[in-house]
Amino acid sequence: MKIILLGAPGAGKGTQATRISEKYGITHISTGDIFRANIKQGTEIGKLAKSYIDAGKLVPDSVTCEIVKNRLAEDDVKDGYLLDGFPRSLYQAEELSKFADIDLCLNFEVDTDLLMDRICGRRVCSCGESYHISTLNGATTCAKCGKQLYRRDDDNPETVKARLDTYNVMTAPLIAYYSAQNKLASVKCGNGTPEEVFKAVCEILDKYGK
Ligand code: ADP
Ligand code: ZN
């Protein structure tokens, strides 16, 4: 199955992607992770992406679309994938439709007033897990793999505000776009725990079949 995960920053796309990928064996592709890996390795793409990411803006389409196109051409995703963080604009969605046939867009609906606190209190692990300081009880390492947790550079109030604006202006129109194609399934997250949200996700995915 070829699935897009849609939702505001902090809606929990990454957390759910990890779970979906484990349970259904679908490869998780996150453009944010790809950019962060490039920044870490100091590549040209990383150098270019960093200034946009730090400002909460979209990395230019010429770079982003090319990366996704190449990634989707690889062998391991022939049978399906979870696209997390792409498309993020109507332009990107149109580009994607030229090289991919999407089955489903899972839209994570979450109260926007929760997002700022969620993202600013987020601590992440390089294994893909993420946590919130309110439930870590002072722990500084990952419960899953034991590595040191850290705060993403762009998880600060100023950048988060810009990311939320970017989402509202550029990305939110995709809800209507995929709804018009009868590909949208919305998950009402409210302030549900990751487990509760995952249950709702599984109900949708089981209904659609793998
Ligand atoms: P989140 O969804 O929590 O904001 P991501 O890890 O998906 O975080 O993305 C982090 C940043 O990477 C974005 O704010 C943006 O600058 C850049 N980015 C990720 N995906 C895209 C994309 N499809 N197009 C342009 N920029 C992107
Ligand atoms: Zn970990």
Short mmCIF file of C-alpha atoms and ligand atoms in Angstrom, two decimals:
data_model
loop_
_atom_site.label_atom_id
_atom_site.label_comp_id
_atom_site.label_asym_id
_atom_site.label_seq_id
_atom_site.Cartn_x
_atom_site.Cartn_y
_atom_site.Cartn_z
CA MET A 1 0.00 0.00 0.00
CA LYS A 2 1.19 3.51 -0.85
CA ILE A 3 0.24 5.84 1.94
CA ILE A 4 0.75 9.54 2.65
CA LEU A 5 0.77 10.73 6.25
CA LEU A 6 -0.60 14.23 6.56
CA GLY A 7 -0.85 16.42 9.62
CA ALA A 8 0.53 19.51 11.32
CA PRO A 9 4.01 19.42 12.85
CA GLY A 10 3.66 17.64 16.19
CA ALA A 11 0.49 15.78 15.18
CA GLY A 12 2.34 12.53 15.73
CA LYS A 13 3.00 11.40 12.17
CA GLY A 14 6.48 10.13 12.93
CA THR A 15 5.40 8.19 16.02
CA GLN A 16 2.57 6.53 14.14
CA ALA A 17 4.80 5.88 11.13
CA THR A 18 7.17 3.83 13.29
CA ARG A 19 4.27 1.74 14.61
CA ILE A 20 2.63 1.26 11.21
CA SER A 21 5.92 0.30 9.68
CA GLU A 22 6.56 -2.32 12.40
CA LYS A 23 3.09 -3.87 12.33
CA TYR A 24 2.43 -3.87 8.59
CA GLY A 25 5.99 -4.08 7.31
CA ILE A 26 5.71 -0.95 5.18
CA THR A 27 8.85 1.12 4.58
CA HIS A 28 8.80 4.54 6.24
CA ILE A 29 10.16 7.42 4.20
CA SER A 30 10.48 10.74 6.01
CA THR A 31 11.76 13.76 4.09
CA GLY A 32 12.59 15.45 7.41
CA ASP A 33 14.76 12.45 8.37
CA ILE A 34 16.45 12.48 4.97
CA PHE A 35 17.30 16.17 5.36
CA ARG A 36 18.55 15.70 8.93
CA ALA A 37 20.77 12.79 7.81
CA ASN A 38 22.20 15.03 5.07
CA ILE A 39 22.86 17.84 7.55
CA LYS A 40 24.64 15.43 9.86
CA GLN A 41 26.82 14.15 7.02
CA GLY A 42 27.53 17.69 5.82
CA THR A 43 26.39 17.07 2.23
CA GLU A 44 25.53 19.86 -0.23
CA ILE A 45 21.84 19.03 0.18
CA GLY A 46 22.24 19.24 3.94
CA LYS A 47 23.94 22.65 3.74
CA LEU A 48 21.17 24.02 1.57
CA ALA A 49 18.33 22.45 3.59
CA LYS A 50 19.56 23.65 6.97
CA SER A 51 18.79 27.34 6.49
CA TYR A 52 15.22 26.58 5.42
CA ILE A 53 14.62 24.05 8.19
CA ASP A 54 15.95 26.42 10.85
CA ALA A 55 13.60 29.10 9.54
CA GLY A 56 10.60 26.75 9.54
CA LYS A 57 10.24 27.10 5.78
CA LEU A 58 9.94 24.50 3.06
CA VAL A 59 13.13 23.31 1.43
CA PRO A 60 12.90 24.25 -2.30
CA ASP A 61 10.80 21.91 -4.43
CA SER A 62 13.54 21.32 -6.97
CA VAL A 63 15.60 19.59 -4.28
CA THR A 64 12.80 17.92 -2.33
CA CYS A 65 10.88 16.46 -5.27
CA GLU A 66 14.06 15.05 -6.79
CA ILE A 67 15.00 13.32 -3.53
CA VAL A 68 11.56 11.72 -3.20
CA LYS A 69 11.42 10.71 -6.84
CA ASN A 70 14.77 8.94 -6.58
CA ARG A 71 13.87 7.29 -3.29
CA LEU A 72 10.59 5.93 -4.67
CA ALA A 73 12.44 4.42 -7.62
CA GLU A 74 14.40 2.11 -5.31
CA ASP A 75 13.62 -1.60 -5.15
CA ASP A 76 12.63 -1.89 -1.50
CA VAL A 77 9.54 0.29 -1.94
CA LYS A 78 8.09 -1.40 -5.02
CA ASP A 79 5.18 -2.80 -3.02
CA GLY A 80 4.47 0.21 -0.90
CA TYR A 81 5.64 2.89 1.48
CA LEU A 82 4.61 5.43 4.06
CA LEU A 83 5.42 8.95 2.96
CA ASP A 84 5.89 11.13 6.02
CA GLY A 85 6.41 14.85 5.37
CA PHE A 86 5.80 14.75 1.63
CA PRO A 87 3.89 16.16 -0.14
CA ARG A 88 3.72 19.40 1.83
CA SER A 89 2.15 21.63 -0.82
CA LEU A 90 -0.23 21.36 -3.76
CA TYR A 91 2.72 21.70 -6.10
CA GLN A 92 4.48 18.74 -4.46
CA ALA A 93 1.26 16.69 -4.61
CA GLU A 94 0.98 17.37 -8.35
CA GLU A 95 4.62 16.39 -8.85
CA LEU A 96 4.12 13.22 -6.81
CA SER A 97 1.15 12.21 -8.95
CA LYS A 98 3.52 12.12 -11.96
CA PHE A 99 5.63 9.33 -10.49
CA ALA A 100 3.49 7.59 -7.89
CA ASP A 101 0.01 6.14 -7.50
CA ILE A 102 -1.10 6.85 -3.97
CA ASP A 103 -3.73 4.61 -2.39
CA LEU A 104 -4.50 6.53 0.75
CA CYS A 105 -3.82 9.77 2.57
CA LEU A 106 -4.03 9.41 6.35
CA ASN A 107 -4.77 12.79 7.86
CA PHE A 108 -4.00 13.28 11.55
CA GLU A 109 -6.42 15.77 13.05
CA VAL A 110 -5.16 17.30 16.25
CA ASP A 111 -6.05 20.34 18.36
CA THR A 112 -3.72 23.04 17.15
CA ASP A 113 -3.35 24.62 20.59
CA LEU A 114 -1.61 21.43 21.77
CA LEU A 115 1.07 21.55 19.13
CA MET A 116 3.42 24.23 20.45
CA ASP A 117 3.82 22.51 23.82
CA ARG A 118 4.08 19.08 22.25
CA ILE A 119 6.87 20.06 19.90
CA CYS A 120 8.83 22.25 22.31
CA GLY A 121 8.74 19.48 24.93
CA ARG A 122 9.70 16.79 22.47
CA ARG A 123 12.88 14.76 22.85
CA VAL A 124 13.91 12.42 20.09
CA CYS A 125 16.22 9.45 19.60
CA SER A 126 18.21 8.66 16.49
CA CYS A 127 16.36 5.30 16.35
CA GLY A 128 13.18 7.16 15.45
CA GLU A 129 11.41 7.13 18.82
CA SER A 130 10.18 10.36 20.30
CA TYR A 131 9.10 11.33 23.78
CA HIS A 132 7.66 14.25 25.68
CA ILE A 133 9.42 15.65 28.75
CA SER A 134 6.15 15.41 30.73
CA THR A 135 6.30 11.60 30.63
CA LEU A 136 10.07 11.07 30.73
CA ASN A 137 10.34 11.54 34.50
CA GLY A 138 13.78 13.00 34.07
CA ALA A 139 15.07 10.13 31.91
CA THR A 140 17.60 11.25 29.29
CA THR A 141 17.99 8.03 27.33
CA CYS A 142 15.71 6.12 24.95
CA ALA A 143 13.56 3.41 26.58
CA LYS A 144 13.69 1.44 23.37
CA CYS A 145 17.39 1.42 22.50
CA GLY A 146 19.22 3.19 25.34
CA LYS A 147 20.79 5.97 23.29
CA GLN A 148 20.95 9.58 24.45
CA LEU A 149 17.83 11.65 23.69
CA TYR A 150 18.14 15.10 22.19
CA ARG A 151 16.07 18.08 21.15
CA ARG A 152 15.80 18.84 17.44
CA ASP A 153 17.30 22.22 16.46
CA ASP A 154 14.00 23.29 14.89
CA ASP A 155 11.93 22.39 17.98
CA ASN A 156 12.20 25.87 19.50
CA PRO A 157 9.22 28.24 19.90
CA GLU A 158 10.22 30.67 17.16
CA THR A 159 10.81 28.01 14.51
CA VAL A 160 7.75 26.04 15.57
CA LYS A 161 5.59 29.11 15.05
CA ALA A 162 6.93 29.45 11.53
CA ARG A 163 6.43 25.72 10.87
CA LEU A 164 2.81 25.93 11.97
CA ASP A 165 2.25 28.94 9.68
CA THR A 166 3.88 27.09 6.81
CA TYR A 167 1.63 24.11 7.48
CA ASN A 168 -1.55 26.23 7.51
CA VAL A 169 -0.72 28.08 4.33
CA MET A 170 1.07 25.46 2.23
CA THR A 171 0.08 22.02 3.50
CA ALA A 172 -3.46 22.17 4.90
CA PRO A 173 -4.98 22.59 1.38
CA LEU A 174 -3.91 18.99 0.71
CA ILE A 175 -6.78 17.80 2.91
CA ALA A 176 -9.32 19.04 0.35
CA TYR A 177 -7.09 17.89 -2.50
CA TYR A 178 -7.01 14.24 -1.42
CA SER A 179 -10.59 14.32 -0.21
CA ALA A 180 -11.68 15.31 -3.72
CA GLN A 181 -9.86 12.22 -4.99
CA ASN A 182 -11.62 10.02 -2.41
CA LYS A 183 -8.27 9.11 -0.92
CA LEU A 184 -8.55 10.83 2.42
CA ALA A 185 -9.04 9.05 5.73
CA SER A 186 -8.98 11.25 8.81
CA VAL A 187 -7.82 10.10 12.21
CA LYS A 188 -9.25 12.18 15.02
CA CYS A 189 -6.38 12.32 17.49
CA GLY A 190 -7.83 14.79 19.98
CA ASN A 191 -5.33 14.52 22.78
CA GLY A 192 -5.31 10.71 22.59
CA THR A 193 -2.27 8.68 23.57
CA PRO A 194 -0.11 7.23 20.79
CA GLU A 195 -1.71 3.83 21.52
CA GLU A 196 -5.24 5.17 21.13
CA VAL A 197 -4.33 6.92 17.90
CA PHE A 198 -2.62 3.79 16.61
CA LYS A 199 -5.75 1.76 17.26
CA ALA A 200 -7.75 4.16 15.10
CA VAL A 201 -5.06 3.99 12.41
CA CYS A 202 -5.15 0.18 12.39
CA GLU A 203 -8.91 0.15 12.00
CA ILE A 204 -8.56 2.28 8.89
CA LEU A 205 -5.68 0.27 7.44
CA ASP A 206 -7.31 -3.09 8.14
CA LYS A 207 -10.43 -1.90 6.37
CA TYR A 208 -8.48 -0.83 3.30
CA GLY A 209 -6.46 -4.05 3.26
CA LYS A 210 -2.71 -4.06 2.89
P1 ADP B 1 7.61 18.20 11.34
O1 ADP B 1 6.53 17.52 10.56
O2 ADP B 1 7.65 17.79 12.78
O3 ADP B 1 7.59 19.70 11.18
P2 ADP B 1 9.71 17.12 9.56
O4 ADP B 1 10.80 16.30 10.12
O5 ADP B 1 8.70 16.43 8.71
O6 ADP B 1 9.04 17.83 10.82
O7 ADP B 1 10.32 18.34 8.72
C1 ADP B 1 11.28 19.19 9.25
C2 ADP B 1 11.61 20.29 8.23
O8 ADP B 1 12.18 19.69 7.04
C3 ADP B 1 10.43 21.10 7.71
O9 ADP B 1 10.10 22.16 8.59
C4 ADP B 1 10.97 21.58 6.37
O10 ADP B 1 11.85 22.67 6.53
C5 ADP B 1 11.78 20.40 5.87
N1 ADP B 1 10.95 19.52 5.02
C6 ADP B 1 10.53 18.26 5.34
N2 ADP B 1 9.76 17.76 4.36
C7 ADP B 1 9.68 18.72 3.38
C8 ADP B 1 9.02 18.83 2.14
N3 ADP B 1 8.23 17.85 1.65
N4 ADP B 1 9.20 19.95 1.41
C9 ADP B 1 9.96 20.95 1.86
N5 ADP B 1 10.58 20.94 3.04
C10 ADP B 1 10.45 19.84 3.81
ZN ZN B 2 16.13 4.93 20.61
#
